[in-house]
Tab-separated table of C-alpha atoms in Angstrom:
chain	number	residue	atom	x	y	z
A	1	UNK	CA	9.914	8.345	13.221
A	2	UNK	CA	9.533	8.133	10.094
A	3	UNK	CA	8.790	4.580	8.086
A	4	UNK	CA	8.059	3.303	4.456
A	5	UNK	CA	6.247	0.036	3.970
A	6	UNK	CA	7.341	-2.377	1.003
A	7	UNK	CA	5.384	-5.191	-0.684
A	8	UNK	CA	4.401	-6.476	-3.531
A	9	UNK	CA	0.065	-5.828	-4.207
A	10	UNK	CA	-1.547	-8.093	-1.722
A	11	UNK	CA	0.929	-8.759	1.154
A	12	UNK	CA	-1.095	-6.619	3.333
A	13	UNK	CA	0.684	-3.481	3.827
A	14	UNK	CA	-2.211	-1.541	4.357
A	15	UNK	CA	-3.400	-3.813	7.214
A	16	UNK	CA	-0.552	-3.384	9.255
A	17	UNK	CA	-0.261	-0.004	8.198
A	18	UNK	CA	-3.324	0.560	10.155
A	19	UNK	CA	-2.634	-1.599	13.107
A	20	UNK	CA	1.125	-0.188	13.896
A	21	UNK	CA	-0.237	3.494	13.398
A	22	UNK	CA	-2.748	2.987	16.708
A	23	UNK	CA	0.126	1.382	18.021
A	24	UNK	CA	2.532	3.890	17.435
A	25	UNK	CA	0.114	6.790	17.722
A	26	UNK	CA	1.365	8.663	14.458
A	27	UNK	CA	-0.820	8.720	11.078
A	28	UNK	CA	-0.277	6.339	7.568
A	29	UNK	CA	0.191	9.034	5.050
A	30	UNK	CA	-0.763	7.253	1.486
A	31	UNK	CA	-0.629	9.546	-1.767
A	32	UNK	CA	-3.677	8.741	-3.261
A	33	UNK	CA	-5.458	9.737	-0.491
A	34	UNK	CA	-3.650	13.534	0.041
A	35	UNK	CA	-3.636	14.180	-3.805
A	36	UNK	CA	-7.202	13.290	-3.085
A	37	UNK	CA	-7.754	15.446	-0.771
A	38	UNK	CA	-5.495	18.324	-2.191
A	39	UNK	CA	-7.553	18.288	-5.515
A	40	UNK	CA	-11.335	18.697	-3.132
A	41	UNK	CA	-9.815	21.112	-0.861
A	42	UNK	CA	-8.432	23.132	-4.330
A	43	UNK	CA	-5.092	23.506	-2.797
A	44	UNK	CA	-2.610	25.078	-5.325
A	45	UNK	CA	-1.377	21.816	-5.477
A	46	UNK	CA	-4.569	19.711	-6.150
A	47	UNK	CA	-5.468	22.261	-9.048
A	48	UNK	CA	-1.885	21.448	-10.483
A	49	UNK	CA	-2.823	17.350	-9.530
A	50	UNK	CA	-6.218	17.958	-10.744
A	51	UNK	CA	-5.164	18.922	-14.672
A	52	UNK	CA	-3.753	15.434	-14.779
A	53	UNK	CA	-6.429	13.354	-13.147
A	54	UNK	CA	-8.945	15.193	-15.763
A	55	UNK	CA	-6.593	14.315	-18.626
A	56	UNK	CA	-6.456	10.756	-17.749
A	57	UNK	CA	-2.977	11.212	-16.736
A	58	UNK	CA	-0.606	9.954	-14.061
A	59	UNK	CA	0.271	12.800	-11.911
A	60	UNK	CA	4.081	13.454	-12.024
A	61	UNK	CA	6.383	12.546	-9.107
A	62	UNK	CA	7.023	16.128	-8.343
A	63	UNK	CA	2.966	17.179	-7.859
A	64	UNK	CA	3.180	13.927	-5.492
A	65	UNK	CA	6.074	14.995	-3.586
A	66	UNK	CA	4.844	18.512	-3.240
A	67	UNK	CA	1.448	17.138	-1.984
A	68	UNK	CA	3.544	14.990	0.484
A	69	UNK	CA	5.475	17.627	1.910
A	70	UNK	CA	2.287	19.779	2.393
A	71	UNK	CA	0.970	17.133	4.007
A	72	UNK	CA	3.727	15.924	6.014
A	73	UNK	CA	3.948	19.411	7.541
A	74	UNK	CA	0.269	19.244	9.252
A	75	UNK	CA	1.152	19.052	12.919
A	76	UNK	CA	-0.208	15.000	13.439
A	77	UNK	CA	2.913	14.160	11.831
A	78	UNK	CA	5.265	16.259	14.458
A	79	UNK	CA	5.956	12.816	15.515
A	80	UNK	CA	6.292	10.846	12.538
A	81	UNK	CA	4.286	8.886	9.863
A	82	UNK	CA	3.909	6.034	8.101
A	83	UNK	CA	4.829	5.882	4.413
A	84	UNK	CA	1.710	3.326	2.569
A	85	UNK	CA	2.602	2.228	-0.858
A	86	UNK	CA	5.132	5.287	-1.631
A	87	UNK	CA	7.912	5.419	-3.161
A	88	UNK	CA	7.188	2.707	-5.706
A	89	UNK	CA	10.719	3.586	-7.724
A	90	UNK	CA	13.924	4.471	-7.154
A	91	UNK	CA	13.609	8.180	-8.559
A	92	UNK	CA	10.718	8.731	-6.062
A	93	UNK	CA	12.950	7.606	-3.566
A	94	UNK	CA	15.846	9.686	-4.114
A	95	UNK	CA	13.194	12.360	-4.933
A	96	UNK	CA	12.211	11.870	-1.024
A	97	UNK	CA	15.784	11.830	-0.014
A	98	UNK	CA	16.507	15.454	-2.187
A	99	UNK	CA	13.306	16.594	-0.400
A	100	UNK	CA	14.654	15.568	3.154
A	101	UNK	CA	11.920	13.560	3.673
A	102	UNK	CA	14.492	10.663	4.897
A	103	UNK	CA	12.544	7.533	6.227
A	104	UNK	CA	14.241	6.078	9.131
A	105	UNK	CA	13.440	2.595	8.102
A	106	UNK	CA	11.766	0.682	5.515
A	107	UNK	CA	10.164	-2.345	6.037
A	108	UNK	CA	9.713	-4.782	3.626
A	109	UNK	CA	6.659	-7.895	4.296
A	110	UNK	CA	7.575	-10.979	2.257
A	111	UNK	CA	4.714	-13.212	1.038
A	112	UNK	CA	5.319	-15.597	-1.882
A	113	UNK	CA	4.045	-14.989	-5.072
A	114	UNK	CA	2.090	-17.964	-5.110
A	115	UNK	CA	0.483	-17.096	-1.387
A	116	UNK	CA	-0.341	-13.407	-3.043
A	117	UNK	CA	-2.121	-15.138	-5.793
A	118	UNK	CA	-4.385	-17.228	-3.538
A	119	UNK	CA	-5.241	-14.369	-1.104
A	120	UNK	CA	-5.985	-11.951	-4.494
A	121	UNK	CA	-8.054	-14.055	-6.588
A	122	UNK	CA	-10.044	-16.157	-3.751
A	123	UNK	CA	-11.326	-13.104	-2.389
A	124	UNK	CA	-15.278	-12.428	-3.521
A	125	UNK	CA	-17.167	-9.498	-2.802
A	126	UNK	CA	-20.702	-7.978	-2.166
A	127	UNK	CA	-21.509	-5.016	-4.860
A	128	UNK	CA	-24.746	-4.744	-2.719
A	129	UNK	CA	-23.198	-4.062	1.254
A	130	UNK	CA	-19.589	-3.987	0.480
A	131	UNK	CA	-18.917	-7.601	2.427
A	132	UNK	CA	-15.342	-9.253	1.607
A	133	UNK	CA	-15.268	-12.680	1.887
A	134	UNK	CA	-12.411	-15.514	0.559
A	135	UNK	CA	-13.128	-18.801	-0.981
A	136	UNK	CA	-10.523	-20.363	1.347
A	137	UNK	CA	-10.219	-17.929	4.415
A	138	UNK	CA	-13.861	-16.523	5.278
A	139	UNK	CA	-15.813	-18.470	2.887
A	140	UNK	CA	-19.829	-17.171	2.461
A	141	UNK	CA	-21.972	-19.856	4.590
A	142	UNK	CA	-23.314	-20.734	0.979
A	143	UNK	CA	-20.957	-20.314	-2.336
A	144	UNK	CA	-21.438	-17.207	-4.264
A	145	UNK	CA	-24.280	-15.684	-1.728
A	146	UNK	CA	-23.409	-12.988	0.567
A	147	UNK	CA	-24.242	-13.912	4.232
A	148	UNK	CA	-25.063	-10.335	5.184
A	149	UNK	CA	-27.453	-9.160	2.603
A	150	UNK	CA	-27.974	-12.458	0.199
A	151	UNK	CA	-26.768	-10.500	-2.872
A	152	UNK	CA	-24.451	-12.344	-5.226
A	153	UNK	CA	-20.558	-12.096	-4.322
A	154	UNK	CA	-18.504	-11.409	-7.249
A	155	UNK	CA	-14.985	-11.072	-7.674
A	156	UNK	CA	-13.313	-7.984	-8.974
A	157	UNK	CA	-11.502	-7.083	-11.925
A	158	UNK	CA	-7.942	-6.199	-10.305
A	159	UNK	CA	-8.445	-9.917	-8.640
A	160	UNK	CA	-8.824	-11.602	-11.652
A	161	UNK	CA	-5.801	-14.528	-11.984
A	162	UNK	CA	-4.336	-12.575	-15.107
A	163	UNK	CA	-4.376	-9.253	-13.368
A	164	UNK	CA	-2.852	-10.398	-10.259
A	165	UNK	CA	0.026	-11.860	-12.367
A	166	UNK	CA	0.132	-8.719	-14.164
A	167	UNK	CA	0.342	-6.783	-11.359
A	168	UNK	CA	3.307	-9.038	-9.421
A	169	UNK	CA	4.894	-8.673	-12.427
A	170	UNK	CA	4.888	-4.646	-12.082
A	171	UNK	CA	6.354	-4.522	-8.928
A	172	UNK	CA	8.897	-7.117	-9.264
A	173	UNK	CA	10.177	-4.960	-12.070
A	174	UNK	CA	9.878	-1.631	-10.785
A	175	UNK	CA	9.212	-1.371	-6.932
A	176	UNK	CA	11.368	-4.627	-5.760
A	177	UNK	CA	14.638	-2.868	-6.553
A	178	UNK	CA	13.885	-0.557	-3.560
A	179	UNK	CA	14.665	-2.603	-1.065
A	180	UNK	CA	18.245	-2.801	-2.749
A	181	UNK	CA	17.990	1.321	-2.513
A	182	UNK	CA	17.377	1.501	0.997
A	183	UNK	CA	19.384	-1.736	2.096
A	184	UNK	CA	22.385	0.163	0.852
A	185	UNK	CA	21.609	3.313	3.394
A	186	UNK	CA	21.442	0.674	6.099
A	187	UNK	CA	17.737	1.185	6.260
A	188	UNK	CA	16.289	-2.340	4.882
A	189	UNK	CA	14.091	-4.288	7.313
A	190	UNK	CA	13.400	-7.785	6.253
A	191	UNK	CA	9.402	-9.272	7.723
A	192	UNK	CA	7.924	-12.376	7.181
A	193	UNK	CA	4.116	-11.667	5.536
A	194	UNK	CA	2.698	-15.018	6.096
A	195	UNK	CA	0.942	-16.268	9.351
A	196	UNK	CA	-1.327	-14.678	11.533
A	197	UNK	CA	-2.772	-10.735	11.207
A	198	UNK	CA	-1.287	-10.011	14.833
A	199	UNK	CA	1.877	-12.583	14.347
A	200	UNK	CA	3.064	-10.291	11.529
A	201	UNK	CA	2.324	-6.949	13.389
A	202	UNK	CA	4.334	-8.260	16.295
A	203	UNK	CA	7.506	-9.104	13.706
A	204	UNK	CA	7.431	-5.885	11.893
A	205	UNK	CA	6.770	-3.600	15.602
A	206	UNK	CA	10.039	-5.688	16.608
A	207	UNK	CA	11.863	-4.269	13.862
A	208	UNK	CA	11.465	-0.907	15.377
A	209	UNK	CA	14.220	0.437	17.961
């Protein structure tokens, strides 16, 4: 079983990532964190990843995809894995096809642009004990003060309104046109993003045969 989560920044993929991988008892395999660990472990790999990183550079598509397969050959993926925010473009898609890395499905969770923004820049957090909080969902007991530590909440720079836009923008342009990809191999599963935390996990675990 292997899956790929779609989404644009912000629709929670990596929440439900987590919950259907205790669910499904197999592993969320994101790239960041195996070139990550491929550059501290020194693998031939992470050196190659590593020249980039130090040059300020993105790392190709073909370091990534020969991390992934390293890492995809570990034996707590003998039963399949789930794909976090990868492929974000076509050519890494087809890369993973050429690669037979062949996801069985991909779903996609839907959330309005508009329901992205509100999530994304109403969320505040604590620099001092790491605390999230949302202006609208978990609001502190007292505006701007964190109710675990009392240091001031903040909000970050990649949840800044012009950011956000910024970064919808991004993947409308270049991740979006996956689901096209994979709806044409008959692989494209469609999931409502807004409601409930467990609602959505129940829609997207329903997608699964």
């Amino acid at each position: 079983m292997i899956l790929v989560l779609l989404g644009a920044p912000g629709s929670g993929k990596g929440t439900q990532a987590s919950l259907m991988a205790k669910s499904l008892n197999v592993p969320v395999i994101s790239t960041g964190d195996i070139l990550r660990a491929a550059i501290r472990e020194q693998t031939e790999t992470g050196l190659k990843a590593k020249a980039y990183v130090d040059a300020g550079r993105l790392v190709p598509d073909g370091i990534v995809a020969e991390a992934l397969r390293e890492r995809i050959g570990q034996a707590d993926c003998a039963g399949g894995y789930i794909l976090d925010g990868y492929p974000r473009t076509i050519p890494q898609a087809e890369m993973l096809e050429e690669l037979g890395i062949s996801p069985g499905l991909a779903l996609s969770i839907e959330v309005p642009d508009s329901d992205i923004e509100r999530r994304m820049t109403g969320r505040r957090v604590c620099l001092s004990c790491n605390a999230v909080f949302h202006t609208e969902y978990n609001p502190a007991r007292q505006e701007g003060v964190c109710d675990v530590c009392g240091e001031r909440l903040t909000r970050r720079e990649d949840d800044e309104p012009g950011t956000v836009r910024e970064r919808l923008r991004v993947y409308h342009e270049q991740s979006e046109p996956l689901k096209g990809f994979y709806e044409r191999l008959g692989r494209l599963r469609i999931v409502v993003g807004t409601g409930d935390v467990s609602e959505i996990n129940r829609r997207l675990m329903e997608t699964i045969p």
